[in-house]
Coordinates of C-alpha atoms in Angstrom, one line a residue:
X1344 CA -19.4 -78.0 -16.5
X1345 CA -21.8 -75.9 -14.9
X1346 CA -19.7 -75.1 -12.3
X1347 CA -16.9 -74.3 -14.1
X1348 CA -19.0 -72.1 -16.3
X1349 CA -20.1 -70.5 -13.6
X1350 CA -16.9 -70.0 -12.3
X1351 CA -15.5 -69.0 -15.6
X1352 CA -18.2 -66.1 -15.7
X1353 CA -17.5 -64.4 -12.5
X1354 CA -14.0 -64.7 -13.0
X1355 CA -14.5 -62.8 -16.5
X1356 CA -17.0 -60.3 -15.0
X1357 CA -14.4 -59.5 -11.8
X1358 CA -11.5 -58.9 -14.6
X1359 CA -13.8 -56.6 -16.8
X1360 CA -14.6 -54.5 -13.8
X1361 CA -11.3 -54.0 -12.7
X1362 CA -10.4 -53.2 -16.1
X1363 CA -13.1 -50.7 -16.1
X1364 CA -12.1 -49.1 -13.0
X1365 CA -8.7 -48.9 -14.3
X1366 CA -9.7 -47.2 -17.5
X1367 CA -12.0 -44.3 -15.6
X1368 CA -8.9 -43.6 -13.4
X1369 CA -6.5 -43.3 -16.3
X1370 CA -9.1 -41.1 -18.1
X1371 CA -9.7 -39.1 -15.3
X1372 CA -5.9 -38.5 -14.9
X1373 CA -5.3 -37.6 -18.2
X1374 CA -8.2 -35.2 -18.5
X1375 CA -6.6 -33.4 -15.2
X1376 CA -4.7 -30.6 -16.1
X1377 CA -1.9 -29.2 -14.2
X1378 CA -2.3 -25.9 -12.8
X1379 CA 0.3 -23.1 -14.2
X1380 CA 1.6 -21.4 -11.1
X1381 CA 1.9 -17.7 -10.3
X1382 CA 3.9 -15.8 -7.4
X1383 CA 3.1 -12.4 -6.5
X1384 CA 5.5 -10.2 -4.4
X1385 CA 4.1 -8.2 -1.8
X1386 CA 5.2 -6.0 1.2
X1387 CA 2.3 -6.1 3.1
X1388 CA 3.0 -6.9 6.8
X1389 CA -0.1 -6.3 8.6
X1390 CA -2.2 -9.0 10.1
X1391 CA -5.2 -7.5 8.1
X1392 CA -3.3 -6.8 5.1
X1393 CA -1.7 -10.7 5.0
X1394 CA -5.3 -11.9 5.5
X1395 CA -6.9 -10.1 3.0
X1396 CA -4.1 -11.1 0.5
X1397 CA -4.7 -14.9 1.5
X1398 CA -8.2 -14.6 1.1
X1399 CA -7.8 -12.9 -2.3
X1400 CA -5.7 -15.6 -3.4
X1401 CA -7.4 -18.6 -2.3
X1402 CA -10.6 -17.0 -3.8
X1403 CA -9.0 -16.9 -7.2
X1404 CA -7.5 -20.2 -7.1
X1405 CA -10.9 -21.6 -6.3
X1406 CA -12.7 -19.4 -9.1
X1407 CA -10.9 -21.2 -12.1
X1408 CA -8.9 -24.7 -12.6
X1409 CA -6.0 -23.5 -15.2
X1410 CA -4.1 -21.0 -12.6
X1411 CA -2.8 -21.4 -9.1
X1412 CA -1.7 -18.2 -7.3
X1413 CA 0.6 -17.7 -4.3
X1414 CA 2.2 -14.6 -2.7
X1415 CA 5.5 -13.9 -1.2
X1416 CA 6.4 -11.6 1.8
X1417 CA 9.5 -9.2 0.6
X1418 CA 10.2 -6.2 3.3
X1419 CA 9.2 -2.8 2.0
X1420 CA 13.0 -1.2 2.9
X1421 CA 14.0 -4.5 0.5
X1422 CA 11.5 -4.4 -2.0
X1423 CA 13.4 -2.4 -4.7
X1424 CA 16.8 -3.9 -4.0
X1425 CA 15.4 -7.6 -4.3
X1426 CA 13.5 -6.4 -7.8
X1427 CA 16.5 -5.3 -9.2
X1428 CA 18.8 -7.9 -7.9
X1429 CA 16.1 -10.9 -9.2
X1430 CA 16.2 -9.1 -12.8
X1431 CA 19.6 -9.7 -13.3
X1432 CA 18.9 -13.3 -11.6
X1433 CA 15.7 -14.0 -13.7
X1434 CA 14.3 -15.1 -10.3
X1435 CA 11.2 -12.4 -10.7
X1436 CA 7.4 -13.3 -9.6
X1437 CA 5.0 -13.0 -12.2
X1438 CA 3.2 -9.8 -10.3
X1439 CA 4.3 -7.3 -8.0
X1440 CA 2.2 -5.3 -5.5
X1441 CA 4.4 -2.1 -5.7
X1442 CA 4.2 1.3 -4.0
X1443 CA 2.9 3.4 -6.6
X1444 CA 5.9 6.0 -6.8
X1445 CA 8.1 3.5 -7.5
X1446 CA 6.4 2.1 -10.7
X1447 CA 7.9 4.5 -13.0
X1448 CA 11.3 4.0 -12.4
X1449 CA 10.8 0.1 -13.2
X1450 CA 9.0 0.8 -16.2
X1451 CA 11.5 3.0 -17.5
X1452 CA 14.0 0.2 -16.9
X1453 CA 11.6 -1.8 -19.2
X1454 CA 10.4 -4.1 -16.3
X1455 CA 6.8 -4.2 -16.7
X1456 CA 4.6 -5.6 -19.1
X1457 CA 2.8 -2.7 -21.6
X1458 CA -1.0 -4.1 -20.8
X1459 CA -2.7 -0.9 -22.5
X1460 CA -5.0 -3.5 -24.5
X1461 CA -6.7 -4.5 -21.3
X1462 CA -6.1 -1.5 -19.0
X1463 CA -8.0 0.8 -21.7
X1464 CA -10.9 -1.5 -21.2
X1465 CA -11.5 -0.3 -17.3
X1466 CA -12.2 3.1 -18.2
X1467 CA -9.3 4.1 -15.8
X1468 CA -9.3 7.8 -16.9
X1469 CA -13.2 8.3 -16.0
X1470 CA -13.7 5.5 -13.2
X1471 CA -10.4 5.6 -11.2
X1472 CA -8.8 8.0 -9.2
X1473 CA -6.9 10.4 -11.4
X1474 CA -3.9 10.6 -8.9
X1475 CA -3.4 7.0 -9.0
X1476 CA -4.2 6.4 -12.7
X1477 CA -1.1 8.8 -12.9
X1478 CA 1.3 6.3 -11.4
X1479 CA 0.7 3.4 -14.0
X1480 CA 0.7 5.4 -17.2
X1481 CA 4.0 6.4 -19.3
X1482 CA 4.0 8.1 -22.8
X1483 CA 0.2 7.5 -22.6
X1484 CA 0.7 3.6 -22.2
X1485 CA -0.7 1.8 -19.3
X1486 CA 1.8 -0.8 -17.5
X1487 CA 0.0 -1.7 -14.5
X1488 CA -3.7 -1.4 -12.9
X1489 CA -4.3 1.1 -9.8
X1490 CA -4.9 -1.8 -6.6
X1491 CA -5.3 0.9 -4.0
X1492 CA -5.2 4.4 -2.7
X1493 CA -4.5 6.2 0.2
X1494 CA -3.1 9.1 2.1
X1495 CA -2.5 10.0 5.7
X1496 CA -4.8 11.6 8.1
X1497 CA -4.9 12.8 12.0
X1498 CA -5.3 10.3 14.2
X1499 CA -6.3 11.1 17.9
X1500 CA -7.1 9.5 21.1
X1501 CA -10.9 11.1 21.9
X1502 CA -10.4 10.4 25.5
X1503 CA -7.1 12.5 26.0
X1504 CA -8.7 15.6 23.6
X1505 CA -11.7 15.4 25.4
X1506 CA -10.0 15.6 28.9
X1507 CA -8.1 18.9 27.7
X1508 CA -11.2 20.1 26.4
X1509 CA -9.4 20.2 22.6
X1510 CA -11.3 20.3 19.4
X1511 CA -8.8 18.2 16.7
X1512 CA -6.5 20.9 15.2
X1513 CA -7.2 22.1 11.5
X1514 CA -3.8 24.2 11.3
X1515 CA -0.3 23.6 12.1
X1516 CA -0.6 26.0 14.5
X1517 CA -3.4 24.7 16.2
X1518 CA -1.7 21.4 16.1
X1519 CA 1.3 22.6 18.0
X1520 CA -1.0 24.4 20.6
X1521 CA -2.9 21.2 21.0
X1522 CA 0.5 19.2 21.5
X1523 CA 1.8 21.4 24.0
X1524 CA -1.4 21.1 26.1
X1525 CA -1.5 17.1 25.6
X1526 CA 2.2 16.8 26.4
X1527 CA 2.6 15.8 30.1
X1528 CA 5.2 13.8 31.9
X1529 CA 3.3 10.6 30.8
X1530 CA 2.3 11.6 27.5
X1531 CA 3.7 13.0 24.2
X1532 CA 1.0 15.1 22.2
X1533 CA 2.0 13.9 18.8
X1534 CA 4.0 11.5 16.9
X1535 CA 4.9 10.8 13.0
X1536 CA 7.3 8.6 11.2
X1537 CA 10.7 10.4 10.2
X1538 CA 12.8 7.1 9.5
X1539 CA 15.3 7.1 6.7
X1540 CA 13.1 5.5 4.2
X1541 CA 10.5 6.0 1.9
X1542 CA 7.9 5.7 4.7
X1543 CA 9.6 8.7 6.5
X1544 CA 10.0 10.6 3.1
X1545 CA 5.9 10.1 2.5
X1546 CA 5.0 11.4 6.0
X1547 CA 7.1 14.5 6.0
X1548 CA 6.2 15.5 2.2
X1549 CA 2.6 16.0 3.4
X1550 CA 4.2 18.8 5.7
X1551 CA 6.2 20.3 3.0
X1552 CA 3.6 20.4 0.4
X1553 CA 1.3 22.0 2.7
X1554 CA 3.8 24.7 3.0
X1555 CA 3.8 25.4 -0.7
X1556 CA 1.5 26.5 -3.5
X1557 CA 2.9 24.2 -6.0
X1558 CA 1.8 20.3 -7.5
X1559 CA 5.1 20.3 -9.3
X1560 CA 8.1 21.3 -7.4
X1561 CA 9.5 21.3 -3.9
X1562 CA 10.6 24.6 -3.2
X1563 CA 13.3 25.7 -0.4
X1564 CA 11.2 27.8 1.2
X1565 CA 8.6 24.7 1.7
X1566 CA 11.2 22.5 3.1
X1567 CA 12.6 24.8 5.6
X1568 CA 9.0 25.6 6.9
X1569 CA 8.2 21.9 7.2
X1570 CA 11.5 21.1 8.6
X1571 CA 11.9 23.8 10.9
X1572 CA 8.2 23.4 12.3
X1573 CA 8.6 19.4 12.9
X1574 CA 11.9 19.6 14.6
X1575 CA 10.2 22.4 17.0
X1576 CA 7.9 19.9 18.1
X1577 CA 10.8 17.5 18.7
X1578 CA 12.8 20.3 20.7
X1579 CA 10.2 21.5 22.8
X1580 CA 9.4 18.0 24.1
X1581 CA 5.8 17.5 22.0
X1582 CA 7.1 14.7 19.7
X1583 CA 9.3 11.9 21.1
X1584 CA 13.0 11.7 18.9
X1585 CA 12.0 8.7 18.2
X1586 CA 10.2 9.5 15.3
X1587 CA 13.6 9.1 13.6
X1588 CA 13.5 5.3 14.0
X1589 CA 9.7 4.7 13.5
X1590 CA 7.9 2.9 10.8
X1591 CA 4.4 4.1 10.5
X1592 CA 3.5 0.4 12.3
X1593 CA 5.6 1.4 15.1
X1594 CA 3.6 4.1 15.5
X1595 CA 0.5 3.0 15.8
X1596 CA 1.9 0.5 18.1
X1597 CA 3.1 3.6 20.7
X1598 CA -0.4 4.9 20.1
X1599 CA -2.0 1.7 21.2
X1600 CA 0.6 1.6 24.2
X1601 CA -1.2 4.9 25.5
X1602 CA 1.2 7.7 25.6
X1603 CA 1.0 9.2 22.4
X1604 CA -2.3 11.5 22.0
X1605 CA -2.2 12.3 18.2
X1606 CA -0.3 11.0 15.3
X1607 CA 0.2 11.2 11.7
X1608 CA -1.1 7.8 9.9
X1609 CA -3.2 5.8 7.0
X1610 CA -6.1 3.5 7.4
X1611 CA -3.9 0.6 7.1
X1612 CA -3.5 1.0 10.9
X1613 CA -6.9 1.2 11.6
X1614 CA -7.5 -2.8 12.0
X1615 CA -4.7 -2.4 14.7
X1616 CA -6.4 0.3 16.8
X1617 CA -9.9 -1.5 16.5
X1618 CA -8.6 -4.6 17.5
X1619 CA -7.2 -3.0 20.7
X1620 CA -10.3 -1.2 21.2
X1621 CA -9.2 2.1 20.9
X1622 CA -11.7 5.2 20.8
X1623 CA -9.9 6.9 17.9
X1624 CA -11.0 9.9 15.9
X1625 CA -10.2 10.9 12.5
X1626 CA -9.4 14.2 11.1
X1627 CA -7.7 15.7 7.8
X1628 CA -4.0 16.5 8.1
X1629 CA -3.6 20.1 9.3
X1630 CA -3.5 23.3 6.7
X1631 CA -0.7 25.5 6.6
X1632 CA -0.9 27.5 3.1
X1633 CA -3.4 25.0 1.9
X1634 CA -4.4 21.1 2.8
X1635 CA -2.4 18.5 0.8
X1636 CA -1.7 15.0 1.4
X1637 CA 0.7 12.8 -0.8
X1638 CA -0.8 9.9 -2.7
X1639 CA -0.4 6.5 -1.2
X1640 CA -1.4 3.1 -2.2
X1641 CA -0.2 -0.1 -4.7
X1642 CA -0.8 -0.7 -8.2
X1643 CA -0.7 -4.2 -9.6
X1644 CA 2.2 -4.8 -12.3
X1645 CA 3.1 -7.9 -14.2
X1646 CA 6.7 -8.2 -14.9
X1647 CA 7.8 -8.4 -18.3
X1648 CA 8.6 -11.8 -20.0
X1649 CA 6.6 -13.6 -17.2
X1650 CA 3.2 -15.6 -17.5
X1651 CA 1.0 -12.5 -19.0
X1652 CA -2.3 -14.6 -19.6
X1653 CA -2.3 -16.0 -16.0
X1654 CA -1.4 -12.5 -14.6
X1655 CA -4.1 -10.8 -16.6
X1656 CA -6.6 -13.4 -15.4
X1657 CA -5.8 -12.4 -11.3
X1658 CA -6.3 -8.6 -12.6
X1659 CA -9.6 -9.0 -14.1
X1660 CA -10.5 -11.4 -11.0
X1661 CA -9.5 -8.3 -8.9
X1662 CA -11.0 -5.9 -11.2
X1663 CA -14.4 -6.8 -12.5
X1664 CA -15.2 -9.7 -10.0
X1665 CA -14.9 -8.0 -6.7
X1666 CA -11.5 -9.4 -5.9
X1667 CA -10.1 -5.9 -4.8
X1668 CA -13.3 -4.8 -3.0
X1669 CA -13.2 -8.2 -1.0
X1670 CA -9.3 -7.4 -0.1
X1671 CA -9.9 -3.6 0.6
X1672 CA -12.7 -4.7 3.0
X1673 CA -10.5 -7.2 4.9
X1674 CA -7.3 -5.0 4.8
X1675 CA -9.0 -1.5 5.4
X1676 CA -7.9 0.0 2.1
X1677 CA -9.6 2.5 -0.3
X1678 CA -9.9 0.8 -3.8
X1679 CA -8.5 3.0 -6.4
X1680 CA -11.9 2.7 -8.6
X1681 CA -14.2 5.1 -7.2
X1682 CA -17.5 3.2 -7.2
X1683 CA -15.7 0.5 -5.3
X1684 CA -14.3 3.2 -3.1
X1685 CA -17.7 4.3 -2.5
X1686 CA -19.4 0.7 -2.0
X1687 CA -16.5 0.1 1.2
X1688 CA -17.2 3.5 2.4
X1689 CA -21.1 2.7 3.2
X1690 CA -19.4 -0.3 5.3
X1691 CA -16.6 1.2 6.6
X1692 CA -17.2 5.2 7.2
X1693 CA -13.9 5.9 8.6
X1694 CA -12.7 5.5 5.0
X1695 CA -14.6 8.6 3.7
X1696 CA -12.0 11.0 5.0
X1697 CA -9.1 9.4 3.3
X1698 CA -11.4 9.5 0.3
X1699 CA -12.2 13.4 0.6
X1700 CA -8.7 14.1 0.6
X1701 CA -8.1 11.9 -2.6
X1702 CA -9.2 15.3 -4.2
X1703 CA -6.0 17.2 -3.4
X1704 CA -3.5 14.2 -3.1
X1705 CA -0.5 15.2 -4.9
X1706 CA 1.7 12.1 -6.7
X1707 CA 5.4 12.2 -5.4
X1708 CA 6.7 10.9 -9.1
X1709 CA 5.2 14.4 -10.5
X1710 CA 7.2 16.3 -8.1
X1711 CA 10.4 17.5 -10.4
X1712 CA 13.6 15.7 -9.0
X1713 CA 11.5 13.9 -6.5
X1714 CA 13.6 10.3 -6.6
X1715 CA 16.9 11.9 -5.5
X1716 CA 15.4 14.4 -3.4
X1717 CA 13.1 11.7 -1.4
X1718 CA 16.6 10.0 -0.6
X1719 CA 17.4 13.1 1.1
X1720 CA 14.4 14.6 2.8
X1721 CA 14.5 12.6 6.1
X1722 CA 18.3 12.4 6.5
X1723 CA 18.3 16.3 6.2
X1724 CA 15.6 16.2 8.7
X1725 CA 17.8 14.4 11.2
X1726 CA 20.2 17.0 10.6
X1727 CA 18.1 19.8 11.7
X1728 CA 16.8 18.0 14.7
X1729 CA 20.2 17.0 15.9
X1730 CA 21.4 21.1 15.0
X1731 CA 24.0 20.1 12.8
X1732 CA 22.0 22.2 10.1
X1733 CA 19.6 25.1 10.3
X1734 CA 16.2 24.5 8.6
X1735 CA 17.4 26.6 5.5
X1736 CA 20.7 24.8 4.9
X1737 CA 18.9 21.6 5.3
X1738 CA 16.6 22.6 3.1
X1739 CA 19.2 23.7 0.2
X1740 CA 21.3 20.2 0.7
X1741 CA 17.9 18.5 0.1
X1742 CA 17.5 19.8 -3.2
X1743 CA 21.1 19.9 -4.4

């Protein structure tokens, strides 16, 4: 009888333990909430940019238990088309990291959420670069937040300029003279992107606006001056005609190869140059009538009708919890928030020249008829290079 009671008690104890374990497991599972998934589209293509975005999204995912965010690469040349196509097919992401000149046209198409109530808490008008803020603002409402800001500068190989006893050029005339002296059988003096895309238009436009006194208009005179000057660099053999096909990343690769002495490019290529061990220097874009650069960089925008709460949570993480600074430090970019930019520059002084040029950076979409003009900038420059049009004819065709 004692043996029977002992056996029964043991069996009941085991059963109780099994039941208890099962109850705990079920309770745990019931308390676990499945994370809401968010998707970002971005055209970031350099290793540093991709690594930075990986780190940013992983940090956000680890910081909270409500949302799980990932990002998807969309080539820059296809970005606008894919957004437009996906909009009709209802396959849009929640957030886009978008080239700032493209922001306004999609705002006008009613594709971005009005986030004024949140954006107003960030003191955008005082704490961020004003040029960048202008790209997310429409009819005094905010439809996004500036993520990072940039512009182009002159990047040169110190060894080549030192060997030729040349100081970094400060004007158009000095650049042409330096390019002539630096051009040999093995080297070209200068290279920039003039490919038929927004990248090419972005690079050419800095020259156009340096030949102008207006921040709101692209004039025939300024266009003609820039077209003629840049075409002369090619025709005189100081710049390879391959510039008509090269992206900004292609230019950096050619610079690393070693047969280019100077190039027009931006901070996104600094990591490539550093990794290759290039001893390079930086200078402001050369002056004509004035110093001028075109504002570049990206904004964060929330697609209308998608997960607004989750997207705001991600933007808050970027803007208020150091996410943007961490990303920009990794990707070698300048945050649009001025204090964050100054913090980045302490550890990365190469970005100081980009920050200094922000004082006169011009917003492309503030230029009259820019959307239609930009599509003609590079194609008509090619016509000048091939001799199909004079610089004056090409300038007039660009604005017609």
